[in-house]
PDB file of C-alpha atoms in Angstrom:
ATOM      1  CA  UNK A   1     -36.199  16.647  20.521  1.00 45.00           C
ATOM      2  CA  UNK A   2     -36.197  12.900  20.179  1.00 44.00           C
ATOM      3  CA  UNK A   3     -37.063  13.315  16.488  1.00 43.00           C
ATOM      4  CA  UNK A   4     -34.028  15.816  15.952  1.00 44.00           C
ATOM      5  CA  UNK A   5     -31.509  13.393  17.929  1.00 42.00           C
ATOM      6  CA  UNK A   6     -32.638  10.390  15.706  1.00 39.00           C
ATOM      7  CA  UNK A   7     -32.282  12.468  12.554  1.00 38.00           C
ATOM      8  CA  UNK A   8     -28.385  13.519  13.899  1.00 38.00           C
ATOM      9  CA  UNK A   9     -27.878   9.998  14.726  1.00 38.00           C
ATOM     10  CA  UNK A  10     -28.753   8.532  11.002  1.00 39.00           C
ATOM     11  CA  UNK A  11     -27.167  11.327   8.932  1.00 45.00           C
ATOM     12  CA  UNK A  12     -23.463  10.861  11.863  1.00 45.00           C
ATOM     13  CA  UNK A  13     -24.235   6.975  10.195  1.00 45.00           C
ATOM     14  CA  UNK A  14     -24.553   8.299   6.294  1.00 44.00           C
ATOM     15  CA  UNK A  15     -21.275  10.077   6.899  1.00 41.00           C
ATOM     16  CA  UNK A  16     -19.613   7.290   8.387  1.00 46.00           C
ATOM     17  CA  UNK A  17     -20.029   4.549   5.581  1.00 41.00           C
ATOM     18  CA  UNK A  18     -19.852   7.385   2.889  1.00 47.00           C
ATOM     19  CA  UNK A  19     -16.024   6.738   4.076  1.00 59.00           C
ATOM     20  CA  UNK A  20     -15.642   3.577   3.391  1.00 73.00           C
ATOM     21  CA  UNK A  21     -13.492   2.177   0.224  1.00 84.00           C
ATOM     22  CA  UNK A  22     -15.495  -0.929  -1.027  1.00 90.00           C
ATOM     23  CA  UNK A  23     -13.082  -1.668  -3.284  1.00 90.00           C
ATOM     24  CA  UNK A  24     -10.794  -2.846  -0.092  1.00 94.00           C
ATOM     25  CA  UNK A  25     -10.087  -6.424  -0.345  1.00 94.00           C
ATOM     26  CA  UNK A  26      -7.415  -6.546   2.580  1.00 95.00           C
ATOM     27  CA  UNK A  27      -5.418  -3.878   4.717  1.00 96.00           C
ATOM     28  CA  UNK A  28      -2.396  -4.653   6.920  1.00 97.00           C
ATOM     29  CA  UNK A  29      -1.685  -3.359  10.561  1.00 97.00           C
ATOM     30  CA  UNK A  30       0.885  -0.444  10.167  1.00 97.00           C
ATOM     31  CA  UNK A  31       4.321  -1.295  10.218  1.00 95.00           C
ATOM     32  CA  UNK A  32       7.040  -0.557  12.963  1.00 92.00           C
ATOM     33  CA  UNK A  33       8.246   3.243  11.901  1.00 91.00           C
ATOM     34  CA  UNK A  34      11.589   3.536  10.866  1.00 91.00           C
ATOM     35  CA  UNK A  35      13.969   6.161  11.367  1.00 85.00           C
ATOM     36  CA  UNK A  36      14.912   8.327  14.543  1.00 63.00           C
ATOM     37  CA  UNK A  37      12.242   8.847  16.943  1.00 53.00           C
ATOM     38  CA  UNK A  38      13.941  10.495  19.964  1.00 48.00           C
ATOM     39  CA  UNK A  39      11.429  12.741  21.366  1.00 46.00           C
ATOM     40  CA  UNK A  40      13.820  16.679  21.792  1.00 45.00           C
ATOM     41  CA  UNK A  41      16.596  15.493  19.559  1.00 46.00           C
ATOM     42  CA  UNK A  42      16.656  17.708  16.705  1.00 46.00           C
ATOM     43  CA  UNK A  43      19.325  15.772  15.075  1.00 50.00           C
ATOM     44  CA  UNK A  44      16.705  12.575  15.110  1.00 59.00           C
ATOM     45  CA  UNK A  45      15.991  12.970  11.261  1.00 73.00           C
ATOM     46  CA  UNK A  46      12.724  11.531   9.873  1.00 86.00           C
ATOM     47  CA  UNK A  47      10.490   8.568  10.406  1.00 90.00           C
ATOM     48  CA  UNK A  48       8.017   7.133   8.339  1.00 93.00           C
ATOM     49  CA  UNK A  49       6.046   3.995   8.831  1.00 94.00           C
ATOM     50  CA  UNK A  50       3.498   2.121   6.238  1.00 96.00           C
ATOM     51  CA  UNK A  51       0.808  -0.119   6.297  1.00 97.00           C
ATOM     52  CA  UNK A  52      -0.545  -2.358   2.436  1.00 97.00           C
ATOM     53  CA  UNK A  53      -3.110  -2.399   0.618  1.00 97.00           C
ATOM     54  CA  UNK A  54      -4.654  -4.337  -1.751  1.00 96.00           C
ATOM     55  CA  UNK A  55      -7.503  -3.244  -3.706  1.00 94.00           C
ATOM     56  CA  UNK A  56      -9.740  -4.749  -6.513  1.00 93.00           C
ATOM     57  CA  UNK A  57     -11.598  -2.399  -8.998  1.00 92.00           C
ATOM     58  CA  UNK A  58     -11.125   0.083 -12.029  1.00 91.00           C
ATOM     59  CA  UNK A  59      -8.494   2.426 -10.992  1.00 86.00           C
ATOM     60  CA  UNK A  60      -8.829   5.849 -12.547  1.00 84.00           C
ATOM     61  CA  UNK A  61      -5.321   5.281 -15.068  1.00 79.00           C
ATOM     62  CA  UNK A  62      -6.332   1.709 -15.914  1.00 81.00           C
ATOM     63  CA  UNK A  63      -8.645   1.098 -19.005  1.00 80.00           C
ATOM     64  CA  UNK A  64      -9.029  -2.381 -19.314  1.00 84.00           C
ATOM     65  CA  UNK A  65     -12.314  -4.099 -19.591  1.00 88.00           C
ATOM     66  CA  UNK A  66     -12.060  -6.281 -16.093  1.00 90.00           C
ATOM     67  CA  UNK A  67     -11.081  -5.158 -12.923  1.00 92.00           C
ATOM     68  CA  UNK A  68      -7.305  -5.141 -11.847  1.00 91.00           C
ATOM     69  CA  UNK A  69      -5.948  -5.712  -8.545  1.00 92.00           C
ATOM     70  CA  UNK A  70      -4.075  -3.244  -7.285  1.00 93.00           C
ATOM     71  CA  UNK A  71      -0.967  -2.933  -4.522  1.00 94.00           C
ATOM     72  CA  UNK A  72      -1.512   0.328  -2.510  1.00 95.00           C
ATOM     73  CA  UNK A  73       1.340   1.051   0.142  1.00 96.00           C
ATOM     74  CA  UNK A  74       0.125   4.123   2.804  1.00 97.00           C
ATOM     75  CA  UNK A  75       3.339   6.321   4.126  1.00 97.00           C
ATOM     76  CA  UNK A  76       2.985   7.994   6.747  1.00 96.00           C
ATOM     77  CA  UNK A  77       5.281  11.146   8.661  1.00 93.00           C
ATOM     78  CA  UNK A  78       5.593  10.510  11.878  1.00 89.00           C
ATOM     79  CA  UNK A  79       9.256  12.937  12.390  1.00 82.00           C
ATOM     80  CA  UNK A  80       8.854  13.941  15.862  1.00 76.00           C
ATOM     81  CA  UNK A  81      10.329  17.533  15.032  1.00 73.00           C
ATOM     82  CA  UNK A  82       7.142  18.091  13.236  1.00 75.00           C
ATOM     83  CA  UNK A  83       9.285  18.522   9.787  1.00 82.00           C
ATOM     84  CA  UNK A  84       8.300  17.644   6.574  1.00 90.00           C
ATOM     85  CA  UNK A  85      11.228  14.849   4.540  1.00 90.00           C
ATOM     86  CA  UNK A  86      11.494  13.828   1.342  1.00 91.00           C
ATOM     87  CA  UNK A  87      11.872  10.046  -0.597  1.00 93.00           C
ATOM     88  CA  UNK A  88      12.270   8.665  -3.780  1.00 92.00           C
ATOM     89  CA  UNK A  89       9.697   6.346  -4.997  1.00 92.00           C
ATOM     90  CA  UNK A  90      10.516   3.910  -7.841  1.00 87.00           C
ATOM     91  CA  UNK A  91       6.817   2.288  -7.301  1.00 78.00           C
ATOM     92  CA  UNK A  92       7.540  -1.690  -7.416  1.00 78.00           C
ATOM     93  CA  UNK A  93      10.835  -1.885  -7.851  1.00 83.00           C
ATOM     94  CA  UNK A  94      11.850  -2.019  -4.151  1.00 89.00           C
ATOM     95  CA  UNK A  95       8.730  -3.714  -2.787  1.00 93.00           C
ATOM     96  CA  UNK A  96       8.918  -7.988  -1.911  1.00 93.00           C
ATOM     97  CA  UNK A  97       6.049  -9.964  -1.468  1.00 94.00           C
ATOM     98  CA  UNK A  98       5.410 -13.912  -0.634  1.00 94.00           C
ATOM     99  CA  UNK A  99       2.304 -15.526  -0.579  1.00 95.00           C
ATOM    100  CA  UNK A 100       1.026 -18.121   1.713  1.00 96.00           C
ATOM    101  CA  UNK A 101      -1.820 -20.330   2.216  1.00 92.00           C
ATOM    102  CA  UNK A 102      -3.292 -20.205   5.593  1.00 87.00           C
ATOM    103  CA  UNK A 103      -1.673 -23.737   6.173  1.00 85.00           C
ATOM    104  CA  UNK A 104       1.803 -22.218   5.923  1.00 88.00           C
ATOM    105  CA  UNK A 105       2.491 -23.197   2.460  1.00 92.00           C
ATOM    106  CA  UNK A 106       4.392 -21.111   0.198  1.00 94.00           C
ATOM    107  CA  UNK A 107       2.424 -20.250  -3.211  1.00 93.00           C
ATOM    108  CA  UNK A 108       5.053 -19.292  -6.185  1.00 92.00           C
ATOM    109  CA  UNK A 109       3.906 -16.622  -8.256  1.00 90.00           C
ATOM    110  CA  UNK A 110       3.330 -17.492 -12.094  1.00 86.00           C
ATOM    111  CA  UNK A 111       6.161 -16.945 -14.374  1.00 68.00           C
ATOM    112  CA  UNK A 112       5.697 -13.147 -16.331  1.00 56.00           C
ATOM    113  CA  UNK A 113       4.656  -9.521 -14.742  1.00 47.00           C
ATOM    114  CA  UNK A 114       2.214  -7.215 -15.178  1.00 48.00           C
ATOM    115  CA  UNK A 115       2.173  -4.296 -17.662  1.00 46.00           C
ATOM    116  CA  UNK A 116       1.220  -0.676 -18.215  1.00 43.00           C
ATOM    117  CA  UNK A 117       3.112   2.442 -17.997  1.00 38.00           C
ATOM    118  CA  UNK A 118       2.793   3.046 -13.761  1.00 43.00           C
ATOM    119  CA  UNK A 119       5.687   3.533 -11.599  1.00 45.00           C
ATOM    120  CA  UNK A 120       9.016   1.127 -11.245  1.00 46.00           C
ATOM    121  CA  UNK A 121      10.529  -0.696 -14.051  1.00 47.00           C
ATOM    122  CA  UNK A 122       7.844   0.588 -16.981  1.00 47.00           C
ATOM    123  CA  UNK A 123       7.854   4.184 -15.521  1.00 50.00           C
ATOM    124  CA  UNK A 124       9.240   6.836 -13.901  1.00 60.00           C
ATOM    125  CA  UNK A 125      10.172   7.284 -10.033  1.00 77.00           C
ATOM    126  CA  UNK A 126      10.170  10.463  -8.768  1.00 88.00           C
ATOM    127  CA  UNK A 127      10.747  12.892  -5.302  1.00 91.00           C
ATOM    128  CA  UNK A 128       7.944  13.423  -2.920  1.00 93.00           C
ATOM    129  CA  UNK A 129       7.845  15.225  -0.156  1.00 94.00           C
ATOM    130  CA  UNK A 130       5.684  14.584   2.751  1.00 94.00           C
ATOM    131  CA  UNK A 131       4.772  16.920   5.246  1.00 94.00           C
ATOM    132  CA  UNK A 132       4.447  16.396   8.657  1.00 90.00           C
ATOM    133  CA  UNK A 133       2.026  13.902  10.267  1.00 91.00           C
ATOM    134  CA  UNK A 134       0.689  13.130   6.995  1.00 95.00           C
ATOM    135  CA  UNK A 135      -0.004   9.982   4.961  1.00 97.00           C
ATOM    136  CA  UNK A 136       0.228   9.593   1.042  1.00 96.00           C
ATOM    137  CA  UNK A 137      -1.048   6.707  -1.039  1.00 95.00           C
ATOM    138  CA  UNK A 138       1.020   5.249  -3.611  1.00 94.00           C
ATOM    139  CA  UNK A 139       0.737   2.790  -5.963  1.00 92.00           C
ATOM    140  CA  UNK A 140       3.267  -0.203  -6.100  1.00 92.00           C
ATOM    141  CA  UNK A 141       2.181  -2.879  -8.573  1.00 90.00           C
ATOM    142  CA  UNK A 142       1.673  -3.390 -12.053  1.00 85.00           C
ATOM    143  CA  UNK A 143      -1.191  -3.147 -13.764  1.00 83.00           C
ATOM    144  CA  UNK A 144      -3.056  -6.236 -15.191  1.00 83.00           C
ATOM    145  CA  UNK A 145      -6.793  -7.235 -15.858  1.00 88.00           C
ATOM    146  CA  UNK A 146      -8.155 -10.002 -13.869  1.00 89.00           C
ATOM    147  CA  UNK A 147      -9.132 -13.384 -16.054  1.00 90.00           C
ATOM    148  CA  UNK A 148     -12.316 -14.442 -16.358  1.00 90.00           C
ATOM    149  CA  UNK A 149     -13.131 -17.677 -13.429  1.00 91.00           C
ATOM    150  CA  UNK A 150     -10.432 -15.854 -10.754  1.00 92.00           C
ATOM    151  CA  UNK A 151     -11.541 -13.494  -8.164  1.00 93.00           C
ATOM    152  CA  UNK A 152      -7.777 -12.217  -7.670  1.00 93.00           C
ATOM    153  CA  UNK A 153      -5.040 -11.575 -10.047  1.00 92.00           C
ATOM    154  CA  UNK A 154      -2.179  -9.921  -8.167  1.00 92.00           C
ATOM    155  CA  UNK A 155       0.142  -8.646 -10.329  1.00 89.00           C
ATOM    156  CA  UNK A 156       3.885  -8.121  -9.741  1.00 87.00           C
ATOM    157  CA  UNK A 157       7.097  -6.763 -12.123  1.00 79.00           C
ATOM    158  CA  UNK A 158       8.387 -10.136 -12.246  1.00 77.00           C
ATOM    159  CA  UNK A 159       5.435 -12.458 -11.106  1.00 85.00           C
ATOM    160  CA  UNK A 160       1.491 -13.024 -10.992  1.00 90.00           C
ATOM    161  CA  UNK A 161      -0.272 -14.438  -8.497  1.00 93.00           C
ATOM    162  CA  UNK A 162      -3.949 -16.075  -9.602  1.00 93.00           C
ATOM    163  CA  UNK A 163      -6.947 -17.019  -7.334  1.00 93.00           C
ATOM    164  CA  UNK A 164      -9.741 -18.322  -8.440  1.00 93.00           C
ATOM    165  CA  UNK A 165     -13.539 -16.985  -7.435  1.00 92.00           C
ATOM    166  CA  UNK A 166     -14.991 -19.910  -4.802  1.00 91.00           C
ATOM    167  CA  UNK A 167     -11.418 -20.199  -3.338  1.00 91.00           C
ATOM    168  CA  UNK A 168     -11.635 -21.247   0.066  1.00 90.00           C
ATOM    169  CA  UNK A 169      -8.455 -21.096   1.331  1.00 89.00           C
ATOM    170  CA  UNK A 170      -7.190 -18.022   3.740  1.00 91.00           C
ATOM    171  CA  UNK A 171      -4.516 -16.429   2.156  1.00 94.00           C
ATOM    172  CA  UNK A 172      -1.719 -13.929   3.876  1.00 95.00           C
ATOM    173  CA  UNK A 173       0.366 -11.793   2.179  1.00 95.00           C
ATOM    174  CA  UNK A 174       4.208 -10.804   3.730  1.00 94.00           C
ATOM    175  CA  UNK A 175       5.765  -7.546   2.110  1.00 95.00           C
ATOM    176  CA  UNK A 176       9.036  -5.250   2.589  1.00 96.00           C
ATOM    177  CA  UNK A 177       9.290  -2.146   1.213  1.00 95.00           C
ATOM    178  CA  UNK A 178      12.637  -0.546   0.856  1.00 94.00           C
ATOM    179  CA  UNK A 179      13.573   3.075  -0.468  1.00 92.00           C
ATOM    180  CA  UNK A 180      16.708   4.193  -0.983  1.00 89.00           C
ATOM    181  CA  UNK A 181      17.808   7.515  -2.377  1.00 83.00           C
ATOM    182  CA  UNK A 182      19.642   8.879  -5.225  1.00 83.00           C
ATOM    183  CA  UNK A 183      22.846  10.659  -4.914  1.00 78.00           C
ATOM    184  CA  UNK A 184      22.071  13.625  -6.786  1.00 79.00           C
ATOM    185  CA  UNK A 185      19.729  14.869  -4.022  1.00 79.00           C
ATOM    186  CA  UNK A 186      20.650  17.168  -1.504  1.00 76.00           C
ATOM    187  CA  UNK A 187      19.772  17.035   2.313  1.00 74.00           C
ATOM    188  CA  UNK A 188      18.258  20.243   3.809  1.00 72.00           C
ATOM    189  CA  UNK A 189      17.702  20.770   7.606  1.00 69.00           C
ATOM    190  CA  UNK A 190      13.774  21.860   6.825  1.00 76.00           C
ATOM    191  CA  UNK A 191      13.167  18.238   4.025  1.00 82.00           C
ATOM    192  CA  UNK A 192      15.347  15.649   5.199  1.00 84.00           C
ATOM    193  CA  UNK A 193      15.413  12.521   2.897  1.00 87.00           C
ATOM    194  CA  UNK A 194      14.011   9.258   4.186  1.00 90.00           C
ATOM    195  CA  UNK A 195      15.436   6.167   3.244  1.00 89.00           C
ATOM    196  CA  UNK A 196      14.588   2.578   4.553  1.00 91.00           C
ATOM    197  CA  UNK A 197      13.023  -0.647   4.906  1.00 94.00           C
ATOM    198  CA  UNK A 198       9.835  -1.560   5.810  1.00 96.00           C
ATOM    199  CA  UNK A 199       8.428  -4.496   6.956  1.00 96.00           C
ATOM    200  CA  UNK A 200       4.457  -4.638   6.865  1.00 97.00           C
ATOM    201  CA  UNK A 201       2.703  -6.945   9.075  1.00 96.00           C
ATOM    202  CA  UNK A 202       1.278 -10.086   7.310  1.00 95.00           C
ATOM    203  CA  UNK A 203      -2.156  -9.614   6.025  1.00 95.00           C
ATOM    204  CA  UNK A 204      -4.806 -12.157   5.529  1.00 94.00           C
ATOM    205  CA  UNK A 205      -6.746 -12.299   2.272  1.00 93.00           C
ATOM    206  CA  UNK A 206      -9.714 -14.091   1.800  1.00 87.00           C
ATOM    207  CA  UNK A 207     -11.837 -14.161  -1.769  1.00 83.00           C
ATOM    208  CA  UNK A 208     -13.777 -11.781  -3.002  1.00 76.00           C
ATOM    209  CA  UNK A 209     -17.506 -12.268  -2.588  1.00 70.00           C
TER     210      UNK A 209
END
């Protein structure tokens, strides 16, 4: 019986860290949710909160020969009706971060953006509908190849950030995201539309090892 237990006990542990994403270089508490939340009002409309990402590695649509650094933001339902809603997501466009240095100091991003053909200004936004009490991963950077001698190269529409490997320095990253919707959409009782800002905790980055 011991034997058996022990053997349940290792494979619980294989399952466990299956689930982790290595590639996870920093993940921020969720946000605040925004929208009605009034428990019984069925006029409440939809709520959604978010938490960022950032990730460094070879993304599936990314062919480059060194790994990028990518911007994840995580949506989540949390409509207390239990309905699904709907939002428009134009990827980087709507989506404000500052970087600073663990002293407080305010790092400006490097003049030029990032590149490829993924969501906001070099892409397409598009509808998606979430359903209820469920979370969807999106992307919201560009893409862009990390230089040789820096661990980090965070890439932005209208900015780059650079840090080099051996950095010592805590980092923490601030971030609003806000969605707002096109007029040619139409509300419907069962797929509200979401639209909103918001505002992700502060998350600390340290280098890569």
């Amino acid at each position: 019986m011991k034997t058996i237990s022990t053997f349940l006990f290792v494979a619980a542990c294989q399952v466990c860290f299956a689930g982790v994403d290595t590639n996870i270089v920093a993940m921020s508490d969720w946000s605040e949710p925004v929208g009605y939340r009034e428990v019984g009002y069925l006029g409440s409309g939809p709520a959604i909160r978010g938490r960022l990402i950032l990730w460094k590695g070879f993304t599936p649509g990314y062919a480059g020969k060194t790994p990028e650094t990518a911007i994840y933001v995580e949506l989540q339902n949390m409509t207390t009706s239990g309905s699904q809603c709907e939002f428009y997501f134009g990827g980087g466009e709507g989506l404000r971060c500052e970087l600073f240095k663990g002293d407080g100091e305010k790092v400006e991003p490097s003049v030029g953006g990032g590149y490829g053909n993924g969501p906001g200004p070099f892409g397409v936004g598009g509808w998606i509908t979430l359903p209820h009490d469920s979370t969807i991963r999106l992307r919201a950077n560009a893409k862009g190849g990390t230089p040789d001698g820096y661990a980090l190269a965070i890439c932005m529409w209208k900015g780059q950030w650079y840090i080099r490997d051996g950095d010592t320095n805590t980092y923490s990253l601030s971030a609003t995201l806000s969605i707002t919707s096109p007029t040619n959409r139409v509300t419907t009782l069962t797929s509200p539309i979401w639209k909103g800002t918001l505002t992700f905790p502060k998350m600390k980055i340290s280098v890569p090892k």
